[in-house]
Amino acid sequence: MRKSGFFVALALSAAVATPVVAQMDVKDQIETRQSAFTFAGWNMGKIKAQAIDGDVAYNEQQILAAANAIAAVANSGLGALFGPGTAMDKNDNTDLKPEFFDKPDKAREVAIGFAQASNKLQEIAANGGDKAAIAAQFSEVGKSCKACHDEFRAE
Amino acid sequence: MRKSGFFVALALSAAVATPVVAQMDVKDQIETRQSAFTFAGWNMGKIKAQAIDGDVAYNEQQILAAANAIAAVANSGLGALFGPGTAMDKNDNTDLKPEFFDKPDKAREVAIGFAQASNKLQEIAANGGDKAAIAAQFSEVGKSCKACHDEFRAE
């Protein structure tokens, strides 16, 4: 799925700034964002198995389905699931550091990084990208995950 | 994102039949499929709020992002997360009825129903479908969810 730069900018803006649903309670926000990341991680695992480790046969359609899933998570407006009071200082079931709320510009930067890297992976997969191209961009998506983990996730 | 009929058939086949990653353990399969459905449900909730209930302003880009997310789940190869031994007769943390494994044709039918309904919702959203068209197809996706719940999910 190709997108214009303007469309991407809009989507990214929506991803981090605009409420998309009536505010959920803290518990639901935490569980839903963890579900989103678990689902994305499962799909990252498929690409890793097929394009990096090679322990599952490379299958273009499965790679595309996985890339679509990761991009769908990255563009789903995750910001709505990181509302006030959802960090680890007030909850036992999250590793989100409280300083997340003191660094909105950094939070926005890592969210946009995840979306941009995921959109590019999706674009490469949709255009029949070969294994090497998928592997290279998979690595970029992984870096975008790590950028957020390093900044905002407790050890 | 438009897909040819052949592509859809391939993707649906992959969704229910082909292993996409080395087999996960039972606990991970259950948690990952629940995460996938939680993520899909969150996105269903956004469309409901905007296109049905109207308690959040209708936003085409957010509707498309949500439709992409639901379709990504439906096409992600969920069958790999419903392996042997993952029903409620052997696990406390799932409502999957054991008869799921006695009815592979029915399981395939409901999985394909979910994928087809979700793909159509995605297509309508990608083509700038209006609120009424989105609402109507949202209802079809809901029916496809219910078809599986009625058959395979314990009360």
Short mmCIF file of C-alpha atoms in Angstrom, two decimals:
data_model
loop_
_atom_site.label_atom_id
_atom_site.label_comp_id
_atom_site.label_asym_id
_atom_site.label_seq_id
_atom_site.Cartn_x
_atom_site.Cartn_y
_atom_site.Cartn_z
CA MET A 1 0.00 0.00 0.00
CA ARG A 2 1.69 3.17 -1.14
CA LYS A 3 1.05 6.41 0.61
CA SER A 4 1.85 9.98 -0.27
CA GLY A 5 4.13 11.92 2.02
CA PHE A 6 1.20 14.06 3.03
CA PHE A 7 -0.86 11.01 3.91
CA VAL A 8 1.98 9.60 5.99
CA ALA A 9 2.36 12.90 7.82
CA LEU A 10 -1.36 12.92 8.56
CA ALA A 11 -1.35 9.34 9.75
CA LEU A 12 1.67 9.89 11.95
CA SER A 13 0.10 12.96 13.41
CA ALA A 14 -3.05 10.98 14.15
CA ALA A 15 -0.94 8.17 15.59
CA VAL A 16 0.47 10.26 18.35
CA ALA A 17 -1.84 13.18 18.91
CA THR A 18 -5.53 12.61 18.27
CA PRO A 19 -7.97 10.70 20.45
CA VAL A 20 -9.59 7.99 18.37
CA VAL A 21 -11.99 6.52 20.89
CA ALA A 22 -13.52 7.54 24.18
CA GLN A 23 -10.83 7.37 26.85
CA MET A 24 -10.25 3.87 28.17
CA ASP A 25 -9.44 3.17 31.79
CA VAL A 26 -5.82 2.72 32.83
CA LYS A 27 -5.97 -1.07 33.05
CA ASP A 28 -7.46 -1.38 29.58
CA GLN A 29 -4.93 1.02 28.10
CA ILE A 30 -2.04 -1.00 29.50
CA GLU A 31 -3.46 -4.37 28.47
CA THR A 32 -4.39 -3.16 25.00
CA ARG A 33 -1.01 -1.63 24.26
CA GLN A 34 0.71 -4.78 25.51
CA SER A 35 -1.55 -6.80 23.19
CA ALA A 36 -0.65 -4.56 20.27
CA PHE A 37 3.06 -5.06 20.94
CA THR A 38 2.65 -8.81 21.46
CA PHE A 39 0.85 -9.03 18.13
CA ALA A 40 3.55 -6.93 16.44
CA GLY A 41 6.27 -9.01 18.08
CA TRP A 42 4.73 -12.24 16.83
CA ASN A 43 4.79 -10.84 13.32
CA MET A 44 8.36 -9.62 13.75
CA GLY A 45 9.21 -13.17 14.77
CA LYS A 46 7.79 -14.56 11.53
CA ILE A 47 9.92 -12.22 9.43
CA LYS A 48 12.98 -13.02 11.54
CA ALA A 49 12.38 -16.75 11.09
CA GLN A 50 11.97 -16.46 7.34
CA ALA A 51 14.27 -13.61 6.32
CA ILE A 52 17.02 -13.67 8.95
CA ASP A 53 17.33 -17.04 10.66
CA GLY A 54 16.00 -19.07 7.74
CA ASP A 55 14.49 -21.77 9.95
CA VAL A 56 11.15 -21.33 8.15
CA ALA A 57 10.91 -21.26 4.35
CA TYR A 58 10.73 -17.75 2.88
CA ASN A 59 7.20 -16.99 1.73
CA GLU A 60 6.50 -13.61 0.15
CA GLN A 61 2.79 -13.59 1.00
CA GLN A 62 3.46 -14.42 4.65
CA ILE A 63 6.16 -11.74 4.80
CA LEU A 64 3.68 -9.23 3.37
CA ALA A 65 0.97 -10.27 5.83
CA ALA A 66 3.45 -9.87 8.70
CA ALA A 67 4.65 -6.49 7.42
CA ASN A 68 1.03 -5.34 7.07
CA ALA A 69 0.42 -6.39 10.68
CA ILE A 70 3.45 -4.52 12.04
CA ALA A 71 2.58 -1.39 10.07
CA ALA A 72 -1.04 -1.64 11.23
CA VAL A 73 0.13 -1.63 14.84
CA ALA A 74 2.52 1.25 14.26
CA ASN A 75 -0.22 3.33 12.60
CA SER A 76 -3.03 2.41 14.98
CA GLY A 77 -2.87 5.45 17.19
CA LEU A 78 -1.01 3.82 20.07
CA GLY A 79 -0.66 7.20 21.75
CA ALA A 80 -4.25 6.80 22.96
CA LEU A 81 -3.04 3.85 25.07
CA PHE A 82 -0.35 5.85 26.85
CA GLY A 83 -2.60 8.15 28.81
CA PRO A 84 -1.84 9.83 32.14
CA GLY A 85 -1.38 7.45 35.05
CA THR A 86 -0.38 4.44 32.95
CA ALA A 87 3.30 4.27 33.93
CA MET A 88 4.99 1.87 36.34
CA ASP A 89 4.99 4.35 39.23
CA LYS A 90 1.23 3.78 39.52
CA ASN A 91 0.80 0.26 38.11
CA ASP A 92 2.37 -3.14 38.72
CA ASN A 93 1.73 -4.55 35.27
CA THR A 94 3.75 -2.24 33.05
CA ASP A 95 7.40 -1.38 32.50
CA LEU A 96 6.67 2.11 31.20
CA LYS A 97 8.97 4.58 32.93
CA PRO A 98 7.22 7.62 34.42
CA GLU A 99 9.57 9.95 32.54
CA PHE A 100 7.64 9.04 29.40
CA PHE A 101 5.28 11.82 30.41
CA ASP A 102 8.07 14.33 30.85
CA LYS A 103 9.39 13.82 27.34
CA PRO A 104 6.53 14.23 24.88
CA ASP A 105 8.87 15.25 22.05
CA LYS A 106 10.96 12.11 22.52
CA ALA A 107 7.81 9.98 22.75
CA ARG A 108 6.58 11.47 19.52
CA GLU A 109 9.97 10.92 17.89
CA VAL A 110 10.11 7.20 18.73
CA ALA A 111 6.48 6.68 17.68
CA ILE A 112 7.14 8.34 14.33
CA GLY A 113 10.33 6.30 13.94
CA PHE A 114 8.39 3.06 14.46
CA ALA A 115 5.71 4.11 11.97
CA GLN A 116 8.18 5.24 9.31
CA ALA A 117 10.32 2.11 9.56
CA SER A 118 7.23 -0.13 9.52
CA ASN A 119 5.67 1.68 6.58
CA LYS A 120 8.86 1.21 4.60
CA LEU A 121 8.98 -2.50 5.46
CA GLN A 122 5.37 -2.80 4.30
CA GLU A 123 6.17 -0.96 1.09
CA ILE A 124 9.15 -3.20 0.34
CA ALA A 125 7.06 -6.30 1.02
CA ALA A 126 4.13 -5.04 -1.07
CA ASN A 127 6.48 -4.43 -3.99
CA GLY A 128 7.85 -7.96 -3.84
CA GLY A 129 11.04 -6.99 -2.06
CA ASP A 130 13.62 -9.74 -1.97
CA LYS A 131 14.85 -11.42 1.17
CA ALA A 132 17.89 -9.18 1.55
CA ALA A 133 15.83 -5.99 1.27
CA ILE A 134 13.30 -7.32 3.77
CA ALA A 135 16.06 -8.36 6.15
CA ALA A 136 17.71 -4.94 5.97
CA GLN A 137 14.49 -3.06 6.65
CA PHE A 138 13.47 -5.55 9.35
CA SER A 139 16.65 -4.48 11.11
CA GLU A 140 15.54 -0.84 10.88
CA VAL A 141 12.18 -1.69 12.42
CA GLY A 142 14.00 -3.52 15.20
CA LYS A 143 16.09 -0.43 15.85
CA SER A 144 12.92 1.67 16.07
CA CYS A 145 11.55 -0.72 18.71
CA LYS A 146 14.81 -0.55 20.62
CA ALA A 147 14.86 3.26 20.50
CA CYS A 148 11.65 3.32 22.52
CA HIS A 149 12.63 0.47 24.82
CA ASP A 150 15.96 2.11 25.64
CA GLU A 151 14.27 5.39 26.43
CA PHE A 152 11.04 4.43 28.12
CA ARG A 153 10.97 0.77 29.14
CA ALA A 154 12.40 -0.30 32.49
CA GLU A 155 14.92 -3.16 32.49
CA MET B 1 -4.85 -1.86 -0.52
CA ARG B 2 -6.54 -3.75 -3.30
CA LYS B 3 -5.93 -7.42 -3.83
CA SER B 4 -6.74 -9.72 -6.68
CA GLY B 5 -9.07 -12.63 -6.01
CA PHE B 6 -6.17 -14.99 -6.46
CA PHE B 7 -4.12 -13.10 -3.92
CA VAL B 8 -6.97 -13.20 -1.43
CA ALA B 9 -7.38 -16.93 -1.95
CA LEU B 10 -3.67 -17.42 -1.35
CA ALA B 11 -3.70 -15.25 1.74
CA LEU B 12 -6.74 -17.01 3.15
CA SER B 13 -5.15 -20.35 2.52
CA ALA B 14 -2.02 -19.20 4.31
CA ALA B 15 -4.14 -17.82 7.13
CA VAL B 16 -5.58 -21.14 8.08
CA ALA B 17 -3.24 -23.81 6.78
CA THR B 18 0.44 -22.98 6.59
CA PRO B 19 2.88 -22.76 9.47
CA VAL B 20 4.54 -19.36 9.39
CA VAL B 21 6.94 -19.69 12.27
CA ALA B 22 8.49 -22.45 14.31
CA GLN B 23 5.79 -23.91 16.58
CA MET B 24 5.22 -21.88 19.70
CA ASP B 25 4.44 -23.45 23.05
CA VAL B 26 0.82 -23.70 24.16
CA LYS B 27 0.97 -20.79 26.59
CA ASP B 28 2.46 -18.47 23.96
CA GLN B 29 -0.08 -19.52 21.35
CA ILE B 30 -2.96 -18.73 23.70
CA GLU B 31 -1.52 -15.41 24.85
CA THR B 32 -0.62 -14.33 21.34
CA ARG B 33 -4.00 -15.12 19.84
CA GLN B 34 -5.70 -13.31 22.72
CA SER B 35 -3.45 -10.33 22.04
CA ALA B 36 -4.38 -10.41 18.37
CA PHE B 37 -8.09 -10.40 19.22
CA THR B 38 -7.65 -7.69 21.86
CA PHE B 39 -5.87 -5.53 19.29
CA ALA B 40 -8.57 -6.23 16.69
CA GLY B 41 -11.29 -5.54 19.25
CA TRP B 42 -9.76 -2.19 20.17
CA ASN B 43 -9.83 -1.24 16.51
CA MET B 44 -13.41 -2.49 16.14
CA GLY B 45 -14.24 -0.23 19.07
CA LYS B 46 -12.84 2.81 17.27
CA ILE B 47 -14.98 2.17 14.22
CA LYS B 48 -18.01 1.56 16.41
CA ALA B 49 -17.43 4.83 18.26
CA GLN B 50 -17.03 6.82 15.05
CA ALA B 51 -19.35 5.13 12.56
CA ILE B 52 -22.08 3.62 14.73
CA ASP B 53 -22.37 5.31 18.09
CA GLY B 54 -21.06 8.68 16.94
CA ASP B 55 -19.53 9.53 20.31
CA VAL B 56 -16.20 10.28 18.59
CA ALA B 57 -15.97 12.45 15.48
CA TYR B 58 -15.79 10.50 12.23
CA ASN B 59 -12.27 10.58 10.82
CA GLU B 60 -11.57 8.80 7.54
CA GLN B 61 -7.87 8.28 8.21
CA GLN B 62 -8.52 6.79 11.64
CA ILE B 63 -11.22 4.55 10.18
CA LEU B 64 -8.76 3.36 7.54
CA ALA B 65 -6.04 2.75 10.13
CA ALA B 66 -8.50 0.72 12.20
CA ALA B 67 -9.72 -1.24 9.18
CA ASN B 68 -6.10 -1.96 8.20
CA ALA B 69 -5.47 -3.25 11.71
CA ILE B 70 -8.49 -5.56 11.73
CA ALA B 71 -7.63 -6.92 8.28
CA ALA B 72 -4.01 -7.40 9.34
CA VAL B 73 -5.16 -9.55 12.25
CA ALA B 74 -7.56 -11.53 10.09
CA ASN B 75 -4.84 -12.22 7.51
CA SER B 76 -2.02 -12.87 9.95
CA GLY B 77 -2.19 -16.64 9.93
CA LEU B 78 -4.03 -17.03 13.24
CA GLY B 79 -4.37 -20.75 12.58
CA ALA B 80 -0.78 -21.14 13.78
CA LEU B 81 -1.98 -20.01 17.23
CA PHE B 82 -4.66 -22.68 17.50
CA GLY B 83 -2.41 -25.70 17.72
CA PRO B 84 -3.18 -29.03 19.41
CA GLY B 85 -3.61 -28.83 23.16
CA THR B 86 -4.62 -25.16 23.25
CA ALA B 87 -8.30 -25.59 24.17
CA MET B 88 -9.96 -25.10 27.55
CA ASP B 89 -9.96 -28.79 28.41
CA LYS B 90 -6.20 -28.51 28.96
CA ASN B 91 -5.78 -24.83 29.88
CA ASP B 92 -7.34 -22.45 32.40
CA ASN B 93 -6.69 -19.28 30.45
CA THR B 94 -8.72 -19.84 27.30
CA ASP B 95 -12.38 -20.19 26.37
CA LEU B 96 -11.66 -22.25 23.24
CA LYS B 97 -13.97 -25.26 23.18
CA PRO B 98 -12.21 -28.58 22.59
CA GLU B 99 -14.57 -29.35 19.69
CA PHE B 100 -12.64 -26.77 17.69
CA PHE B 101 -10.28 -29.61 16.86
CA ASP B 102 -13.09 -31.91 15.74
CA LYS B 103 -14.43 -29.39 13.21
CA PRO B 104 -11.56 -28.27 10.98
CA ASP B 105 -13.91 -27.43 8.10
CA LYS B 106 -16.00 -25.18 10.34
CA ALA B 107 -12.85 -23.60 11.78
CA ARG B 108 -11.63 -22.88 8.29
CA GLU B 109 -15.02 -21.46 7.31
CA VAL B 110 -15.16 -18.98 10.20
CA ALA B 111 -11.53 -17.94 9.64
CA ILE B 112 -12.20 -17.28 5.97
CA GLY B 113 -15.39 -15.42 6.88
CA PHE B 114 -13.44 -13.11 9.20
CA ALA B 115 -10.77 -12.49 6.56
CA GLN B 116 -13.25 -11.81 3.76
CA ALA B 117 -15.39 -9.45 5.83
CA SER B 118 -12.30 -7.61 7.11
CA ASN B 119 -10.75 -7.33 3.66
CA LYS B 120 -13.94 -5.80 2.36
CA LEU B 121 -14.06 -3.31 5.24
CA GLN B 122 -10.45 -2.38 4.48
CA GLU B 123 -11.24 -1.94 0.80
CA ILE B 124 -14.24 0.30 1.53
CA ALA B 125 -12.15 2.39 3.93
CA ALA B 126 -9.24 2.62 1.48
CA ASN B 127 -11.60 3.85 -1.23
CA GLY B 128 -12.97 6.61 0.99
CA GLY B 129 -16.14 4.75 1.88
CA ASP B 130 -18.71 6.93 3.57
CA LYS B 131 -19.94 6.42 7.11
CA ALA B 132 -22.98 4.38 6.09
CA ALA B 133 -20.93 1.98 3.97
CA ILE B 134 -18.38 1.58 6.76
CA ALA B 135 -21.13 1.00 9.31
CA ALA B 136 -22.78 -1.64 7.14
CA GLN B 137 -19.56 -3.56 6.56
CA PHE B 138 -18.54 -3.15 10.20
CA SER B 139 -21.70 -5.07 11.00
CA GLU B 140 -20.59 -7.86 8.65
CA VAL B 141 -17.22 -8.08 10.39
CA GLY B 142 -19.04 -8.26 13.71
CA LYS B 143 -21.13 -11.13 12.40
CA SER B 144 -17.96 -12.95 11.33
CA CYS B 145 -16.58 -12.56 14.87
CA LYS B 146 -19.84 -13.84 16.33
CA ALA B 147 -19.88 -16.84 13.98
CA CYS B 148 -16.67 -18.08 15.56
CA HIS B 149 -17.65 -17.14 19.11
CA ASP B 150 -20.98 -18.96 18.80
CA GLU B 151 -19.29 -22.07 17.51
CA PHE B 152 -16.05 -22.29 19.41
CA ARG B 153 -15.98 -19.94 22.39
CA ALA B 154 -17.39 -21.06 25.72
CA GLU B 155 -19.87 -18.75 27.44
#
